[in-house]
mmCIF file of C-alpha atoms in Angstrom:
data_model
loop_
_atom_site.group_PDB
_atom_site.id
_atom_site.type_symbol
_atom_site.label_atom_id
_atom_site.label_comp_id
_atom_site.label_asym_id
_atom_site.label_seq_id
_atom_site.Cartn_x
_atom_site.Cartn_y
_atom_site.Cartn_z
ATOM 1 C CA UNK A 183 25.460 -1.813 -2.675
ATOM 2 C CA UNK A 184 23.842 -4.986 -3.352
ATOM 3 C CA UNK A 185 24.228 -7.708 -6.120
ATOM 4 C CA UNK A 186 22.016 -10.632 -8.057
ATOM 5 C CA UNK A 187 22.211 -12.338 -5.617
ATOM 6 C CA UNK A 188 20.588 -9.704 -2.734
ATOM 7 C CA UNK A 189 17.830 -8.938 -5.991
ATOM 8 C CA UNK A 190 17.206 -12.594 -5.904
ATOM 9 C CA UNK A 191 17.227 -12.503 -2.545
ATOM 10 C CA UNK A 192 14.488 -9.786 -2.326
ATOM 11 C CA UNK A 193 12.484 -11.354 -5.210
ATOM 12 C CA UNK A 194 12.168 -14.262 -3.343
ATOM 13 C CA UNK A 195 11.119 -13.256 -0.546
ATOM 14 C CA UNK A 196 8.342 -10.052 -1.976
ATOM 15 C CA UNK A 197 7.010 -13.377 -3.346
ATOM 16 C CA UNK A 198 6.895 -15.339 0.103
ATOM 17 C CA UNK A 199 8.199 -13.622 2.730
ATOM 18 C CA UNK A 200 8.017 -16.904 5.401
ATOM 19 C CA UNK A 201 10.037 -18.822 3.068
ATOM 20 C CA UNK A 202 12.717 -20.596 5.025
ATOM 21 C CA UNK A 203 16.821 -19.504 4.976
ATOM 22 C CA UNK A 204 17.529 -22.762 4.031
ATOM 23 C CA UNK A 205 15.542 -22.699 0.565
ATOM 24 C CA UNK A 206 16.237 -19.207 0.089
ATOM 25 C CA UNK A 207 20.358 -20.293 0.558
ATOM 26 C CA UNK A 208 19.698 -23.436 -1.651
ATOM 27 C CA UNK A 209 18.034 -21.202 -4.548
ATOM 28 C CA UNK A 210 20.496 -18.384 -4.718
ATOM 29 C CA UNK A 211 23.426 -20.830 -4.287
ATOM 30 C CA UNK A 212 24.857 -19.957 -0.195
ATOM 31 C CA UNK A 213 24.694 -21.127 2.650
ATOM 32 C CA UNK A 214 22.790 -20.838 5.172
ATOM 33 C CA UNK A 215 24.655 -18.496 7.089
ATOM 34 C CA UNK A 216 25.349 -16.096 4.443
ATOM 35 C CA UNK A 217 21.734 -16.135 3.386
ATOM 36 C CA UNK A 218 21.045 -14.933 6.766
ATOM 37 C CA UNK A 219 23.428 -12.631 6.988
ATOM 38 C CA UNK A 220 22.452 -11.039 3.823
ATOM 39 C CA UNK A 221 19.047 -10.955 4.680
ATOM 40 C CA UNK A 222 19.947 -9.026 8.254
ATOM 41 C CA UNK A 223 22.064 -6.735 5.834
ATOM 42 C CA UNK A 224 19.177 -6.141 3.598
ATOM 43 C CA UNK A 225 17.240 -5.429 6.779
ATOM 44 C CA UNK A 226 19.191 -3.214 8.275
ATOM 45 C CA UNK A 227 19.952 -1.205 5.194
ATOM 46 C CA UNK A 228 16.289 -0.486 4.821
ATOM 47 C CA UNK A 229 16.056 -2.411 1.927
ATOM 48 C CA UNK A 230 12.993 -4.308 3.521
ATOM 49 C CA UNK A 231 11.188 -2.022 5.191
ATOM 50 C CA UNK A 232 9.259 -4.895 6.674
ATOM 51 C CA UNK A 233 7.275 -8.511 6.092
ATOM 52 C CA UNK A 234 3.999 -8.773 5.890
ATOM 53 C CA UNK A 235 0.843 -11.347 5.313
ATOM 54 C CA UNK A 236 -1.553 -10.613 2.419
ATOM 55 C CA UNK A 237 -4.935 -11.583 3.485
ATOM 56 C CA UNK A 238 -7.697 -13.069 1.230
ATOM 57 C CA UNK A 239 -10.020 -9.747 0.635
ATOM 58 C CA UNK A 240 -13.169 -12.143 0.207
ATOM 59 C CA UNK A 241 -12.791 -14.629 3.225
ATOM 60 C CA UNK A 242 -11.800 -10.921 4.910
ATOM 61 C CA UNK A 243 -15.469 -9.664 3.481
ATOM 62 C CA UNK A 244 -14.239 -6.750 1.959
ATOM 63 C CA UNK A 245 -14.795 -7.970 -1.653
ATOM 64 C CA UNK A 246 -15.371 -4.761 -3.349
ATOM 65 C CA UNK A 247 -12.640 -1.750 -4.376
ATOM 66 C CA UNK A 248 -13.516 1.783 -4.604
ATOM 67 C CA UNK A 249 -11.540 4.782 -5.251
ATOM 68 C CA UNK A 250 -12.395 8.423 -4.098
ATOM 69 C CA UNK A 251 -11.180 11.281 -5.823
ATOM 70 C CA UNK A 252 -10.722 13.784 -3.779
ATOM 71 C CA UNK A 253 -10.458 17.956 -4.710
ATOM 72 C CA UNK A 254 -9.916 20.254 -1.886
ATOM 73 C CA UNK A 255 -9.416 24.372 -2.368
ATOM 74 C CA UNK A 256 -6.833 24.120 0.957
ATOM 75 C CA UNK A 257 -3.643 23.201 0.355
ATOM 76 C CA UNK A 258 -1.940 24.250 3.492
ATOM 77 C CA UNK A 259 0.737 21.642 5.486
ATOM 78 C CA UNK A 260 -2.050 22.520 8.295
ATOM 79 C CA UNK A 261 -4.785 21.046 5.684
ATOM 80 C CA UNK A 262 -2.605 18.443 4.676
ATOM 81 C CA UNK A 263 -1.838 17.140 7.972
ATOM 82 C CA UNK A 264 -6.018 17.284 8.970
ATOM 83 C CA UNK A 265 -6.566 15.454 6.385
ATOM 84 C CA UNK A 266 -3.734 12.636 6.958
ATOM 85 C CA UNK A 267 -5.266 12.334 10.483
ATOM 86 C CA UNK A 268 -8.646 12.080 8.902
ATOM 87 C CA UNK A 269 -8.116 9.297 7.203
ATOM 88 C CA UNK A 270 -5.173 7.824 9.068
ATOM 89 C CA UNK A 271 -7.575 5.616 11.235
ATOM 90 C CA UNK A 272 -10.093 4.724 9.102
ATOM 91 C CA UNK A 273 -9.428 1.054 8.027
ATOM 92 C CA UNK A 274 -11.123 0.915 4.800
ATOM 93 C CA UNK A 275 -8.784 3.184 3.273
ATOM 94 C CA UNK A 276 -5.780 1.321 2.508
ATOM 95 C CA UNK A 277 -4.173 3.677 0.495
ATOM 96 C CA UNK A 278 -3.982 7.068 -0.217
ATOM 97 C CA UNK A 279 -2.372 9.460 -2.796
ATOM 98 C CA UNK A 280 -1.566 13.187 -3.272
ATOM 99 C CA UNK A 281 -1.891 13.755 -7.163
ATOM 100 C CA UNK A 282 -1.114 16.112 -10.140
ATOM 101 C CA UNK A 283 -3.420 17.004 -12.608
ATOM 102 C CA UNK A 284 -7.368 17.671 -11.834
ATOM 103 C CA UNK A 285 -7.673 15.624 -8.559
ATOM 104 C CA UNK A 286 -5.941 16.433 -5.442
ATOM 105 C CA UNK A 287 -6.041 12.957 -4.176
ATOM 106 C CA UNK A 288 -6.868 9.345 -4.580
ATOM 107 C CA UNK A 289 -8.491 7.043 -2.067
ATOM 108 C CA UNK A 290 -8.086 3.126 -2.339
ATOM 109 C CA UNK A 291 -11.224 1.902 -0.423
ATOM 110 C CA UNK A 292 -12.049 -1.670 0.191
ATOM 111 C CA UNK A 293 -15.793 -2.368 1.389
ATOM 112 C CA UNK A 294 -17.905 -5.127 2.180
ATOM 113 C CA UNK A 295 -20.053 -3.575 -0.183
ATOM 114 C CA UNK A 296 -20.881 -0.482 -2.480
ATOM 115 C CA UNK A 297 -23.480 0.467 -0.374
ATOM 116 C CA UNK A 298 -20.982 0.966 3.171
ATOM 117 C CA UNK A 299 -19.206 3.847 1.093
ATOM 118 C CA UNK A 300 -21.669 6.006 2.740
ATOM 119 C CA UNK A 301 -20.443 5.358 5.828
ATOM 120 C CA UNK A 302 -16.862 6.008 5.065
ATOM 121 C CA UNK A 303 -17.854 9.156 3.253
ATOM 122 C CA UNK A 304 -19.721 10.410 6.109
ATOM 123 C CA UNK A 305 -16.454 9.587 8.066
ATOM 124 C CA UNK A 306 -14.185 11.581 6.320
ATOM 125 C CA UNK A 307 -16.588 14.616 5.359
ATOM 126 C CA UNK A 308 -17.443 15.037 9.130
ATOM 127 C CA UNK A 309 -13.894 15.344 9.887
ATOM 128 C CA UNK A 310 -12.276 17.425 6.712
ATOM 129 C CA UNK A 311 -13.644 19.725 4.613
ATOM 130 C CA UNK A 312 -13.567 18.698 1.092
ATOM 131 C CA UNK A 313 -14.712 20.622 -2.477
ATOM 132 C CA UNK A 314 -15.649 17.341 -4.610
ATOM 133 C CA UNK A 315 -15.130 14.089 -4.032
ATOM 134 C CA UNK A 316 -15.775 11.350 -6.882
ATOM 135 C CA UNK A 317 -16.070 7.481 -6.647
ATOM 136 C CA UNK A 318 -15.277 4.916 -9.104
ATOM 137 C CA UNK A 319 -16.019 1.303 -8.163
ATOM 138 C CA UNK A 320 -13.728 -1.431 -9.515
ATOM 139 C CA UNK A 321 -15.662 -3.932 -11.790
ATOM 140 C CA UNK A 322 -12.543 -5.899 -12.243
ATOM 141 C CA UNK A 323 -9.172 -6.173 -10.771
ATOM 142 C CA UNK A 324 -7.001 -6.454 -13.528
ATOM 143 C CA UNK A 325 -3.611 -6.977 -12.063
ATOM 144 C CA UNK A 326 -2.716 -6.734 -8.105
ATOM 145 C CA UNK A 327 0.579 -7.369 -6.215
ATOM 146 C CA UNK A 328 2.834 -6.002 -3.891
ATOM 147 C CA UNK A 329 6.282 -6.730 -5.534
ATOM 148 C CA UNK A 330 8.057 -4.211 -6.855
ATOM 149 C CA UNK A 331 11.018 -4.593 -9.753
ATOM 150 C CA UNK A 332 14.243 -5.085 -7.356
ATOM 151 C CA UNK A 333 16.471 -4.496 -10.703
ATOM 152 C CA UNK A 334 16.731 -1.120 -10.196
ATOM 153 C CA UNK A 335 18.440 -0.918 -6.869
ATOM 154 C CA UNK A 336 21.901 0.187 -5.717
#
């Protein structure tokens, strides 16, 4: 079970996660100790899964976001898992989603440019047989993060 303090806790640190224990303890009123300790707590409870760096997508050069929907006719676990492994190593895709409704999938692609979705295309489709696959390019990112609300946790 955790408290407003741990949801500070977790704000905090979805917001910065190399923040130092000592200003995390000075913010949610601890010490230093019990900061830590909550934190190992949190840890260990799977709460954070893990702490990451967000890179800068232009200085990275992958400016530009596509997403691929994707339609298959196979929807075997075998077919499933092909396709996981077909797109498990390719970098550009950074995420991917099984779906309801008309589209079996989603593909979160980020490129240097439009024109290297080719590549990854060719990628995939030499790997997996698909039935359609569709591409929307992002003109503008309208919101982005990687917080998510901590008030709902137990």
């Amino acid at each position: 079970m955790i408290d407003d303090r741990d949801r500070r806790i977790l704000d905090m640190l979805q917001e910065n996660a190399g923040v130092s224990v000592t200003d995390l303890a000075e913010q949610v009123a601890l010490s230093v100790s019990a900061c830590s300790r909550r934190i190992q707590r949190l840890e260990e409870t799977g709460h954070i899964a893990r702490r990451i760096v967000v890179l800068d997508r232009e200085l990275m050069g992958v400016p530009t976001t596509l997403f691929a929907l994707v339609k298959t006719a196979h929807h075997s676990d075998e077919w499933t898992e092909s396709f996981r492994r077909a797109i498990s190593d390719i970098p550009e895709i950074v995420e991917a989603h099984r779906l309801t409704g008309n589209y079996d999938y989603i593909l979160k692609i980020v490129l240097p440019r439009v024109e290297h979705y080719d590549v990854i295309y060719k990628r995939i489709v030499r790997r997996i047989e698909l039935f359609d696959v569709s591409a929307s390019i992002s003109m503008e990112l309208m919101k982005s993060g990687t917080s998510i609300p901590v008030g709902y946790a137990s």
